[in-house]
């Protein structure tokens, strides 16, 4: 604990988590981040599929396939993200208040749960359409950082998931985080998980990664696991879980398998011959 806040600590801006409110109906920044991420991702995947040069020939799916995939992916993200949060991050509470588990608008989503939900949704959709599942994974993985960036910005606006106490001059005094300044870890994660991973995916695609099914998806899994682990070094652990052992957090623990599996599938994708 710090004896007193640093002189250069930044007061939290007066953000309203609700963008528009009309009677009982309210549009929150958090919901807008999910909608924006899905719509921008859908637009980008259509553009990628429409560019044969990126695939070494005709893409293995049509833009119209992605129109239908959007609903499957949205359900996978929301159901998986909520279920992951309920079971992993706050099971004791929701086991006593099961109805609250349905109140998604109050917040509480797990990326790792959403990741699993999206993977299941894509596998089911790809099989129903006869689409190569690894190519679908690659397309979606290239666009996920957009939603991650918007989601972390919404976390900052909502004054949630803030960082650990710090004395750095850019520390922020969050209204619900006590009197001490804290790392704005949401912004760190927006940069790492959003901007950096998106740039990595776009560069890889320009260099021909879509010609090697599974490569972009594996790079994303590895990159996210590393980015999340770095972000967890500054983020305050969830109070109902706290630190695990040796300073490890639940976010780190869930990210480790992503790194291992991602590296394995990067090697697998590079060994196989490229399309075209």
PDB file of C-alpha atoms in Angstrom:
ATOM      1  CA  UNK A   1       0.000   0.000   0.000  1.00  0.00           C
ATOM      2  CA  UNK A   2       1.163   3.499  -0.770  1.00  0.00           C
ATOM      3  CA  UNK A   3       1.405   6.127   1.932  1.00  0.00           C
ATOM      4  CA  UNK A   4      -0.055   8.826  -0.330  1.00  0.00           C
ATOM      5  CA  UNK A   5      -1.013   9.143  -3.984  1.00  0.00           C
ATOM      6  CA  UNK A   6       1.689  10.404  -6.354  1.00  0.00           C
ATOM      7  CA  UNK A   7       1.340  14.032  -7.322  1.00  0.00           C
ATOM      8  CA  UNK A   8       0.919  13.118 -10.995  1.00  0.00           C
ATOM      9  CA  UNK A   9      -1.840  10.525 -10.483  1.00  0.00           C
ATOM     10  CA  UNK A  10      -4.700  10.935 -12.954  1.00  0.00           C
ATOM     11  CA  UNK A  11      -8.276  11.260 -11.665  1.00  0.00           C
ATOM     12  CA  UNK A  12     -10.692   8.952 -13.472  1.00  0.00           C
ATOM     13  CA  UNK A  13     -12.594  10.784 -16.259  1.00  0.00           C
ATOM     14  CA  UNK A  14     -16.311  11.258 -15.663  1.00  0.00           C
ATOM     15  CA  UNK A  15     -17.485   8.499 -17.990  1.00  0.00           C
ATOM     16  CA  UNK A  16     -21.071   7.287 -17.952  1.00  0.00           C
ATOM     17  CA  UNK A  17     -21.227   3.511 -18.609  1.00  0.00           C
ATOM     18  CA  UNK A  18     -24.606   4.108 -20.292  1.00  0.00           C
ATOM     19  CA  UNK A  19     -24.353   5.728 -23.731  1.00  0.00           C
ATOM     20  CA  UNK A  20     -28.073   6.350 -24.298  1.00  0.00           C
ATOM     21  CA  UNK A  21     -31.004   5.841 -21.949  1.00  0.00           C
ATOM     22  CA  UNK A  22     -34.678   6.060 -22.966  1.00  0.00           C
ATOM     23  CA  UNK A  23     -36.948   5.120 -20.076  1.00  0.00           C
ATOM     24  CA  UNK A  24     -36.069   1.571 -18.954  1.00  0.00           C
ATOM     25  CA  UNK A  25     -34.125   0.963 -22.170  1.00  0.00           C
ATOM     26  CA  UNK A  26     -30.395   1.671 -22.010  1.00  0.00           C
ATOM     27  CA  UNK A  27     -27.508   1.168 -24.423  1.00  0.00           C
ATOM     28  CA  UNK A  28     -24.274   0.529 -22.552  1.00  0.00           C
ATOM     29  CA  UNK A  29     -20.747   0.959 -23.850  1.00  0.00           C
ATOM     30  CA  UNK A  30     -20.061  -2.671 -22.942  1.00  0.00           C
ATOM     31  CA  UNK A  31     -22.859  -3.943 -25.180  1.00  0.00           C
ATOM     32  CA  UNK A  32     -21.832  -1.550 -27.931  1.00  0.00           C
ATOM     33  CA  UNK A  33     -18.284  -2.972 -27.801  1.00  0.00           C
ATOM     34  CA  UNK A  34     -19.611  -6.482 -28.466  1.00  0.00           C
ATOM     35  CA  UNK A  35     -21.874  -5.310 -31.291  1.00  0.00           C
ATOM     36  CA  UNK A  36     -19.127  -3.178 -32.828  1.00  0.00           C
ATOM     37  CA  UNK A  37     -16.588  -5.996 -32.607  1.00  0.00           C
ATOM     38  CA  UNK A  38     -18.927  -8.480 -34.292  1.00  0.00           C
ATOM     39  CA  UNK A  39     -19.967  -6.103 -37.084  1.00  0.00           C
ATOM     40  CA  UNK A  40     -16.446  -4.874 -37.852  1.00  0.00           C
ATOM     41  CA  UNK A  41     -15.186  -8.453 -37.750  1.00  0.00           C
ATOM     42  CA  UNK A  42     -17.926  -9.549 -40.179  1.00  0.00           C
ATOM     43  CA  UNK A  43     -17.027  -6.704 -42.556  1.00  0.00           C
ATOM     44  CA  UNK A  44     -13.320  -7.562 -42.466  1.00  0.00           C
ATOM     45  CA  UNK A  45     -13.809 -11.304 -42.994  1.00  0.00           C
ATOM     46  CA  UNK A  46     -15.926 -10.599 -46.083  1.00  0.00           C
ATOM     47  CA  UNK A  47     -13.139  -8.442 -47.491  1.00  0.00           C
ATOM     48  CA  UNK A  48     -10.527 -11.112 -46.805  1.00  0.00           C
ATOM     49  CA  UNK A  49     -12.613 -13.835 -48.451  1.00  0.00           C
ATOM     50  CA  UNK A  50     -13.136 -11.611 -51.501  1.00  0.00           C
ATOM     51  CA  UNK A  51      -9.375 -11.327 -52.145  1.00  0.00           C
ATOM     52  CA  UNK A  52      -8.156 -14.488 -53.972  1.00  0.00           C
ATOM     53  CA  UNK A  53      -4.514 -13.342 -53.845  1.00  0.00           C
ATOM     54  CA  UNK A  54      -4.476 -13.896 -50.060  1.00  0.00           C
ATOM     55  CA  UNK A  55      -5.513 -17.525 -50.469  1.00  0.00           C
ATOM     56  CA  UNK A  56      -3.357 -18.571 -53.417  1.00  0.00           C
ATOM     57  CA  UNK A  57      -6.559 -18.980 -55.417  1.00  0.00           C
ATOM     58  CA  UNK A  58     -10.287 -18.955 -54.691  1.00  0.00           C
ATOM     59  CA  UNK A  59     -11.124 -18.748 -50.996  1.00  0.00           C
ATOM     60  CA  UNK A  60     -12.574 -21.966 -49.492  1.00  0.00           C
ATOM     61  CA  UNK A  61     -15.816 -20.160 -48.607  1.00  0.00           C
ATOM     62  CA  UNK A  62     -18.096 -17.434 -49.953  1.00  0.00           C
ATOM     63  CA  UNK A  63     -18.861 -14.047 -48.380  1.00  0.00           C
ATOM     64  CA  UNK A  64     -22.478 -15.178 -47.991  1.00  0.00           C
ATOM     65  CA  UNK A  65     -21.295 -18.024 -45.728  1.00  0.00           C
ATOM     66  CA  UNK A  66     -19.945 -15.423 -43.325  1.00  0.00           C
ATOM     67  CA  UNK A  67     -23.341 -13.710 -43.137  1.00  0.00           C
ATOM     68  CA  UNK A  68     -24.793 -16.875 -41.623  1.00  0.00           C
ATOM     69  CA  UNK A  69     -21.708 -17.571 -39.509  1.00  0.00           C
ATOM     70  CA  UNK A  70     -22.138 -14.220 -37.729  1.00  0.00           C
ATOM     71  CA  UNK A  71     -25.136 -15.446 -35.723  1.00  0.00           C
ATOM     72  CA  UNK A  72     -23.389 -18.692 -34.736  1.00  0.00           C
ATOM     73  CA  UNK A  73     -20.287 -16.807 -33.614  1.00  0.00           C
ATOM     74  CA  UNK A  74     -22.318 -14.221 -31.680  1.00  0.00           C
ATOM     75  CA  UNK A  75     -24.100 -16.991 -29.767  1.00  0.00           C
ATOM     76  CA  UNK A  76     -20.797 -18.756 -29.104  1.00  0.00           C
ATOM     77  CA  UNK A  77     -19.183 -15.577 -27.762  1.00  0.00           C
ATOM     78  CA  UNK A  78     -22.086 -14.600 -25.512  1.00  0.00           C
ATOM     79  CA  UNK A  79     -23.057 -18.035 -24.194  1.00  0.00           C
ATOM     80  CA  UNK A  80     -19.479 -19.244 -23.813  1.00  0.00           C
ATOM     81  CA  UNK A  81     -18.270 -15.981 -22.295  1.00  0.00           C
ATOM     82  CA  UNK A  82     -21.053 -15.868 -19.743  1.00  0.00           C
ATOM     83  CA  UNK A  83     -20.858 -19.554 -18.870  1.00  0.00           C
ATOM     84  CA  UNK A  84     -17.093 -19.296 -18.434  1.00  0.00           C
ATOM     85  CA  UNK A  85     -17.439 -16.364 -16.061  1.00  0.00           C
ATOM     86  CA  UNK A  86     -20.171 -18.066 -14.027  1.00  0.00           C
ATOM     87  CA  UNK A  87     -18.370 -21.409 -13.674  1.00  0.00           C
ATOM     88  CA  UNK A  88     -14.753 -20.255 -13.336  1.00  0.00           C
ATOM     89  CA  UNK A  89     -14.749 -16.774 -11.848  1.00  0.00           C
ATOM     90  CA  UNK A  90     -17.797 -16.591  -9.563  1.00  0.00           C
ATOM     91  CA  UNK A  91     -19.390 -20.009  -9.186  1.00  0.00           C
ATOM     92  CA  UNK A  92     -20.065 -19.663  -5.455  1.00  0.00           C
ATOM     93  CA  UNK A  93     -22.190 -16.550  -5.989  1.00  0.00           C
ATOM     94  CA  UNK A  94     -24.153 -17.809  -8.988  1.00  0.00           C
ATOM     95  CA  UNK A  95     -24.795 -21.189  -7.381  1.00  0.00           C
ATOM     96  CA  UNK A  96     -26.680 -19.235  -4.714  1.00  0.00           C
ATOM     97  CA  UNK A  97     -28.259 -16.770  -7.209  1.00  0.00           C
ATOM     98  CA  UNK A  98     -28.809 -18.764 -10.436  1.00  0.00           C
ATOM     99  CA  UNK A  99     -31.213 -16.214 -11.943  1.00  0.00           C
ATOM    100  CA  UNK A 100     -28.456 -13.571 -11.878  1.00  0.00           C
ATOM    101  CA  UNK A 101     -26.429 -15.728 -14.275  1.00  0.00           C
ATOM    102  CA  UNK A 102     -28.907 -14.740 -16.991  1.00  0.00           C
ATOM    103  CA  UNK A 103     -28.399 -11.003 -16.421  1.00  0.00           C
ATOM    104  CA  UNK A 104     -25.636 -10.511 -18.983  1.00  0.00           C
ATOM    105  CA  UNK A 105     -26.309  -6.767 -19.189  1.00  0.00           C
ATOM    106  CA  UNK A 106     -24.835  -6.369 -15.699  1.00  0.00           C
ATOM    107  CA  UNK A 107     -21.435  -7.438 -17.032  1.00  0.00           C
ATOM    108  CA  UNK A 108     -19.307 -10.452 -16.251  1.00  0.00           C
ATOM    109  CA  UNK A 109     -17.849 -12.207 -19.290  1.00  0.00           C
ATOM    110  CA  UNK A 110     -14.832 -14.483 -19.598  1.00  0.00           C
ATOM    111  CA  UNK A 111     -12.652 -14.271 -22.702  1.00  0.00           C
ATOM    112  CA  UNK A 112     -11.499 -17.861 -22.315  1.00  0.00           C
ATOM    113  CA  UNK A 113     -15.114 -19.029 -22.048  1.00  0.00           C
ATOM    114  CA  UNK A 114     -16.051 -16.975 -25.096  1.00  0.00           C
ATOM    115  CA  UNK A 115     -13.066 -18.451 -26.930  1.00  0.00           C
ATOM    116  CA  UNK A 116     -14.235 -22.004 -26.270  1.00  0.00           C
ATOM    117  CA  UNK A 117     -17.828 -21.097 -27.156  1.00  0.00           C
ATOM    118  CA  UNK A 118     -16.719 -19.552 -30.446  1.00  0.00           C
ATOM    119  CA  UNK A 119     -14.583 -22.573 -31.344  1.00  0.00           C
ATOM    120  CA  UNK A 120     -17.539 -24.923 -30.751  1.00  0.00           C
ATOM    121  CA  UNK A 121     -19.865 -22.681 -32.787  1.00  0.00           C
ATOM    122  CA  UNK A 122     -17.406 -22.502 -35.696  1.00  0.00           C
ATOM    123  CA  UNK A 123     -16.846 -26.264 -35.748  1.00  0.00           C
ATOM    124  CA  UNK A 124     -20.595 -26.912 -35.868  1.00  0.00           C
ATOM    125  CA  UNK A 125     -21.157 -24.262 -38.536  1.00  0.00           C
ATOM    126  CA  UNK A 126     -18.239 -25.401 -40.711  1.00  0.00           C
ATOM    127  CA  UNK A 127     -19.456 -29.003 -40.622  1.00  0.00           C
ATOM    128  CA  UNK A 128     -22.993 -27.969 -41.540  1.00  0.00           C
ATOM    129  CA  UNK A 129     -21.716 -26.084 -44.618  1.00  0.00           C
ATOM    130  CA  UNK A 130     -18.804 -28.260 -45.662  1.00  0.00           C
ATOM    131  CA  UNK A 131     -16.318 -25.434 -45.015  1.00  0.00           C
ATOM    132  CA  UNK A 132     -12.703 -26.186 -44.002  1.00  0.00           C
ATOM    133  CA  UNK A 133     -12.803 -25.469 -40.281  1.00  0.00           C
ATOM    134  CA  UNK A 134      -9.170 -24.315 -40.022  1.00  0.00           C
ATOM    135  CA  UNK A 135      -9.695 -21.664 -42.695  1.00  0.00           C
ATOM    136  CA  UNK A 136     -12.750 -20.435 -40.799  1.00  0.00           C
ATOM    137  CA  UNK A 137     -10.693 -20.358 -37.599  1.00  0.00           C
ATOM    138  CA  UNK A 138      -8.078 -18.230 -39.388  1.00  0.00           C
ATOM    139  CA  UNK A 139     -10.625 -15.680 -40.586  1.00  0.00           C
ATOM    140  CA  UNK A 140     -12.260 -15.257 -37.213  1.00  0.00           C
ATOM    141  CA  UNK A 141      -8.924 -15.163 -35.348  1.00  0.00           C
ATOM    142  CA  UNK A 142      -7.776 -12.288 -37.567  1.00  0.00           C
ATOM    143  CA  UNK A 143     -10.756 -10.188 -36.479  1.00  0.00           C
ATOM    144  CA  UNK A 144     -11.059 -11.092 -32.779  1.00  0.00           C
ATOM    145  CA  UNK A 145      -8.501  -8.405 -31.732  1.00  0.00           C
ATOM    146  CA  UNK A 146     -10.975  -5.743 -32.896  1.00  0.00           C
ATOM    147  CA  UNK A 147     -13.519  -6.912 -30.334  1.00  0.00           C
ATOM    148  CA  UNK A 148     -10.846  -7.309 -27.682  1.00  0.00           C
ATOM    149  CA  UNK A 149      -9.717  -3.715 -28.184  1.00  0.00           C
ATOM    150  CA  UNK A 150     -13.262  -2.346 -27.959  1.00  0.00           C
ATOM    151  CA  UNK A 151     -14.061  -4.554 -24.971  1.00  0.00           C
ATOM    152  CA  UNK A 152     -11.027  -3.375 -22.987  1.00  0.00           C
ATOM    153  CA  UNK A 153     -11.892   0.245 -23.723  1.00  0.00           C
ATOM    154  CA  UNK A 154     -15.406  -0.467 -22.414  1.00  0.00           C
ATOM    155  CA  UNK A 155     -13.862  -2.031 -19.285  1.00  0.00           C
ATOM    156  CA  UNK A 156     -11.979   1.227 -18.703  1.00  0.00           C
ATOM    157  CA  UNK A 157     -15.100   3.344 -19.243  1.00  0.00           C
ATOM    158  CA  UNK A 158     -17.003   1.119 -16.800  1.00  0.00           C
ATOM    159  CA  UNK A 159     -14.194   1.462 -14.215  1.00  0.00           C
ATOM    160  CA  UNK A 160     -13.847  -2.309 -13.915  1.00  0.00           C
ATOM    161  CA  UNK A 161     -10.997  -4.815 -14.111  1.00  0.00           C
ATOM    162  CA  UNK A 162      -8.547  -2.109 -13.091  1.00  0.00           C
ATOM    163  CA  UNK A 163      -4.912  -2.696 -12.282  1.00  0.00           C
ATOM    164  CA  UNK A 164      -2.816  -3.056  -9.169  1.00  0.00           C
ATOM    165  CA  UNK A 165      -1.778  -0.147  -6.963  1.00  0.00           C
ATOM    166  CA  UNK A 166       1.130   1.759  -8.476  1.00  0.00           C
ATOM    167  CA  UNK A 167       3.241   4.883  -8.127  1.00  0.00           C
ATOM    168  CA  UNK A 168       3.824   5.436 -11.859  1.00  0.00           C
ATOM    169  CA  UNK A 169       2.856   8.979 -12.964  1.00  0.00           C
ATOM    170  CA  UNK A 170       0.093   7.680 -15.244  1.00  0.00           C
ATOM    171  CA  UNK A 171      -1.633   5.769 -12.453  1.00  0.00           C
ATOM    172  CA  UNK A 172      -5.399   6.339 -12.398  1.00  0.00           C
ATOM    173  CA  UNK A 173      -7.563   6.796  -9.292  1.00  0.00           C
ATOM    174  CA  UNK A 174     -10.639   4.741 -10.164  1.00  0.00           C
ATOM    175  CA  UNK A 175     -13.878   5.731  -8.371  1.00  0.00           C
ATOM    176  CA  UNK A 176     -14.466   2.186  -7.101  1.00  0.00           C
ATOM    177  CA  UNK A 177     -10.813   1.198  -6.713  1.00  0.00           C
ATOM    178  CA  UNK A 178      -9.976   2.954  -3.467  1.00  0.00           C
ATOM    179  CA  UNK A 179      -7.931   6.136  -2.916  1.00  0.00           C
ATOM    180  CA  UNK A 180      -4.677   4.748  -4.363  1.00  0.00           C
ATOM    181  CA  UNK A 181      -3.760   5.190  -8.030  1.00  0.00           C
ATOM    182  CA  UNK A 182      -3.772   2.005 -10.072  1.00  0.00           C
ATOM    183  CA  UNK A 183      -2.378   0.799 -13.358  1.00  0.00           C
ATOM    184  CA  UNK A 184      -4.894   1.437 -16.169  1.00  0.00           C
ATOM    185  CA  UNK A 185      -4.406  -2.214 -17.093  1.00  0.00           C
ATOM    186  CA  UNK A 186      -7.497  -2.174 -19.316  1.00  0.00           C
ATOM    187  CA  UNK A 187      -5.635   0.192 -21.651  1.00  0.00           C
ATOM    188  CA  UNK A 188      -2.488  -1.941 -21.510  1.00  0.00           C
ATOM    189  CA  UNK A 189      -4.568  -4.939 -22.529  1.00  0.00           C
ATOM    190  CA  UNK A 190      -6.358  -2.959 -25.248  1.00  0.00           C
ATOM    191  CA  UNK A 191      -2.953  -2.221 -26.749  1.00  0.00           C
ATOM    192  CA  UNK A 192      -1.520  -5.728 -26.379  1.00  0.00           C
ATOM    193  CA  UNK A 193      -4.572  -7.882 -27.088  1.00  0.00           C
ATOM    194  CA  UNK A 194      -6.152  -5.488 -29.559  1.00  0.00           C
ATOM    195  CA  UNK A 195      -3.720  -3.324 -31.496  1.00  0.00           C
ATOM    196  CA  UNK A 196      -0.644  -5.588 -31.367  1.00  0.00           C
ATOM    197  CA  UNK A 197      -2.454  -8.838 -32.180  1.00  0.00           C
ATOM    198  CA  UNK A 198      -4.441  -7.195 -34.976  1.00  0.00           C
ATOM    199  CA  UNK A 199      -1.253  -5.788 -36.532  1.00  0.00           C
ATOM    200  CA  UNK A 200       0.413  -9.211 -36.233  1.00  0.00           C
ATOM    201  CA  UNK A 201      -2.515 -10.932 -37.966  1.00  0.00           C
ATOM    202  CA  UNK A 202      -2.667  -8.410 -40.808  1.00  0.00           C
ATOM    203  CA  UNK A 203       1.080  -8.628 -41.468  1.00  0.00           C
ATOM    204  CA  UNK A 204       0.959 -12.438 -41.406  1.00  0.00           C
ATOM    205  CA  UNK A 205      -1.966 -12.471 -43.837  1.00  0.00           C
ATOM    206  CA  UNK A 206      -0.169 -10.125 -46.221  1.00  0.00           C
ATOM    207  CA  UNK A 207       2.795 -12.507 -46.133  1.00  0.00           C
ATOM    208  CA  UNK A 208       0.586 -15.445 -47.143  1.00  0.00           C
ATOM    209  CA  UNK A 209      -0.518 -16.950 -43.819  1.00  0.00           C
ATOM    210  CA  UNK A 210      -4.031 -17.754 -45.107  1.00  0.00           C
ATOM    211  CA  UNK A 211      -2.453 -20.175 -47.573  1.00  0.00           C
ATOM    212  CA  UNK A 212      -1.461 -22.300 -44.581  1.00  0.00           C
ATOM    213  CA  UNK A 213      -4.733 -23.313 -42.835  1.00  0.00           C
ATOM    214  CA  UNK A 214      -4.551 -22.908 -39.082  1.00  0.00           C
ATOM    215  CA  UNK A 215      -1.529 -20.618 -39.002  1.00  0.00           C
ATOM    216  CA  UNK A 216      -3.342 -17.345 -38.240  1.00  0.00           C
ATOM    217  CA  UNK A 217      -5.521 -19.044 -35.614  1.00  0.00           C
ATOM    218  CA  UNK A 218      -2.497 -20.640 -33.938  1.00  0.00           C
ATOM    219  CA  UNK A 219      -0.607 -17.341 -33.979  1.00  0.00           C
ATOM    220  CA  UNK A 220      -3.577 -15.647 -32.354  1.00  0.00           C
ATOM    221  CA  UNK A 221      -3.868 -18.301 -29.626  1.00  0.00           C
ATOM    222  CA  UNK A 222      -0.163 -18.025 -28.816  1.00  0.00           C
ATOM    223  CA  UNK A 223      -0.124 -14.235 -29.052  1.00  0.00           C
ATOM    224  CA  UNK A 224      -3.199 -13.814 -26.890  1.00  0.00           C
ATOM    225  CA  UNK A 225      -1.848 -16.157 -24.245  1.00  0.00           C
ATOM    226  CA  UNK A 226       1.370 -14.144 -24.052  1.00  0.00           C
ATOM    227  CA  UNK A 227      -0.398 -10.763 -24.156  1.00  0.00           C
ATOM    228  CA  UNK A 228      -2.883 -11.789 -21.457  1.00  0.00           C
ATOM    229  CA  UNK A 229      -0.111 -13.130 -19.236  1.00  0.00           C
ATOM    230  CA  UNK A 230       1.788  -9.838 -19.517  1.00  0.00           C
ATOM    231  CA  UNK A 231      -1.395  -7.875 -18.814  1.00  0.00           C
ATOM    232  CA  UNK A 232      -2.079  -9.978 -15.726  1.00  0.00           C
ATOM    233  CA  UNK A 233       1.200  -8.730 -14.232  1.00  0.00           C
ATOM    234  CA  UNK A 234      -0.452  -5.310 -13.879  1.00  0.00           C
ATOM    235  CA  UNK A 235      -4.123  -6.250 -13.448  1.00  0.00           C
ATOM    236  CA  UNK A 236      -5.713  -6.679 -10.025  1.00  0.00           C
ATOM    237  CA  UNK A 237      -6.977 -10.274  -9.686  1.00  0.00           C
ATOM    238  CA  UNK A 238     -10.695 -10.814  -9.274  1.00  0.00           C
ATOM    239  CA  UNK A 239     -11.460 -10.414  -5.537  1.00  0.00           C
ATOM    240  CA  UNK A 240     -13.433 -13.659  -5.294  1.00  0.00           C
ATOM    241  CA  UNK A 241     -10.386 -15.600  -6.563  1.00  0.00           C
ATOM    242  CA  UNK A 242      -7.301 -13.508  -5.766  1.00  0.00           C
ATOM    243  CA  UNK A 243      -3.826 -14.859  -6.439  1.00  0.00           C
ATOM    244  CA  UNK A 244      -3.401 -18.594  -6.859  1.00  0.00           C
ATOM    245  CA  UNK A 245       0.187 -19.678  -6.063  1.00  0.00           C
ATOM    246  CA  UNK A 246       3.506 -18.025  -6.709  1.00  0.00           C
ATOM    247  CA  UNK A 247       1.794 -14.818  -7.798  1.00  0.00           C
ATOM    248  CA  UNK A 248      -0.098 -16.602 -10.583  1.00  0.00           C
ATOM    249  CA  UNK A 249      -3.634 -15.475 -11.485  1.00  0.00           C
ATOM    250  CA  UNK A 250      -6.542 -17.327 -13.038  1.00  0.00           C
ATOM    251  CA  UNK A 251      -6.007 -15.398 -16.271  1.00  0.00           C
ATOM    252  CA  UNK A 252      -2.419 -16.660 -16.466  1.00  0.00           C
ATOM    253  CA  UNK A 253      -3.448 -20.223 -15.678  1.00  0.00           C
ATOM    254  CA  UNK A 254      -6.073 -20.273 -18.445  1.00  0.00           C
ATOM    255  CA  UNK A 255      -3.698 -18.646 -20.939  1.00  0.00           C
ATOM    256  CA  UNK A 256      -0.893 -21.182 -20.553  1.00  0.00           C
ATOM    257  CA  UNK A 257      -2.682 -23.963 -22.510  1.00  0.00           C
ATOM    258  CA  UNK A 258      -3.396 -21.476 -25.307  1.00  0.00           C
ATOM    259  CA  UNK A 259       0.318 -20.747 -25.657  1.00  0.00           C
ATOM    260  CA  UNK A 260       1.317 -24.428 -25.682  1.00  0.00           C
ATOM    261  CA  UNK A 261      -1.399 -25.532 -28.115  1.00  0.00           C
ATOM    262  CA  UNK A 262      -0.822 -22.454 -30.283  1.00  0.00           C
ATOM    263  CA  UNK A 263       2.895 -23.197 -30.681  1.00  0.00           C
ATOM    264  CA  UNK A 264       2.141 -26.822 -31.592  1.00  0.00           C
ATOM    265  CA  UNK A 265      -0.296 -25.791 -34.315  1.00  0.00           C
ATOM    266  CA  UNK A 266       2.008 -23.078 -35.649  1.00  0.00           C
ATOM    267  CA  UNK A 267       4.595 -25.802 -36.286  1.00  0.00           C
ATOM    268  CA  UNK A 268       1.897 -28.049 -37.787  1.00  0.00           C
ATOM    269  CA  UNK A 269       0.731 -25.320 -40.182  1.00  0.00           C
ATOM    270  CA  UNK A 270       4.283 -24.466 -41.292  1.00  0.00           C
ATOM    271  CA  UNK A 271       5.202 -28.098 -41.963  1.00  0.00           C
ATOM    272  CA  UNK A 272       2.256 -28.708 -44.292  1.00  0.00           C
ATOM    273  CA  UNK A 273       2.441 -27.480 -47.923  1.00  0.00           C
ATOM    274  CA  UNK A 274       0.865 -24.081 -48.587  1.00  0.00           C
ATOM    275  CA  UNK A 275      -2.285 -23.768 -50.717  1.00  0.00           C
ATOM    276  CA  UNK A 276      -1.776 -22.723 -54.311  1.00  0.00           C
TER     277      UNK A 276
END
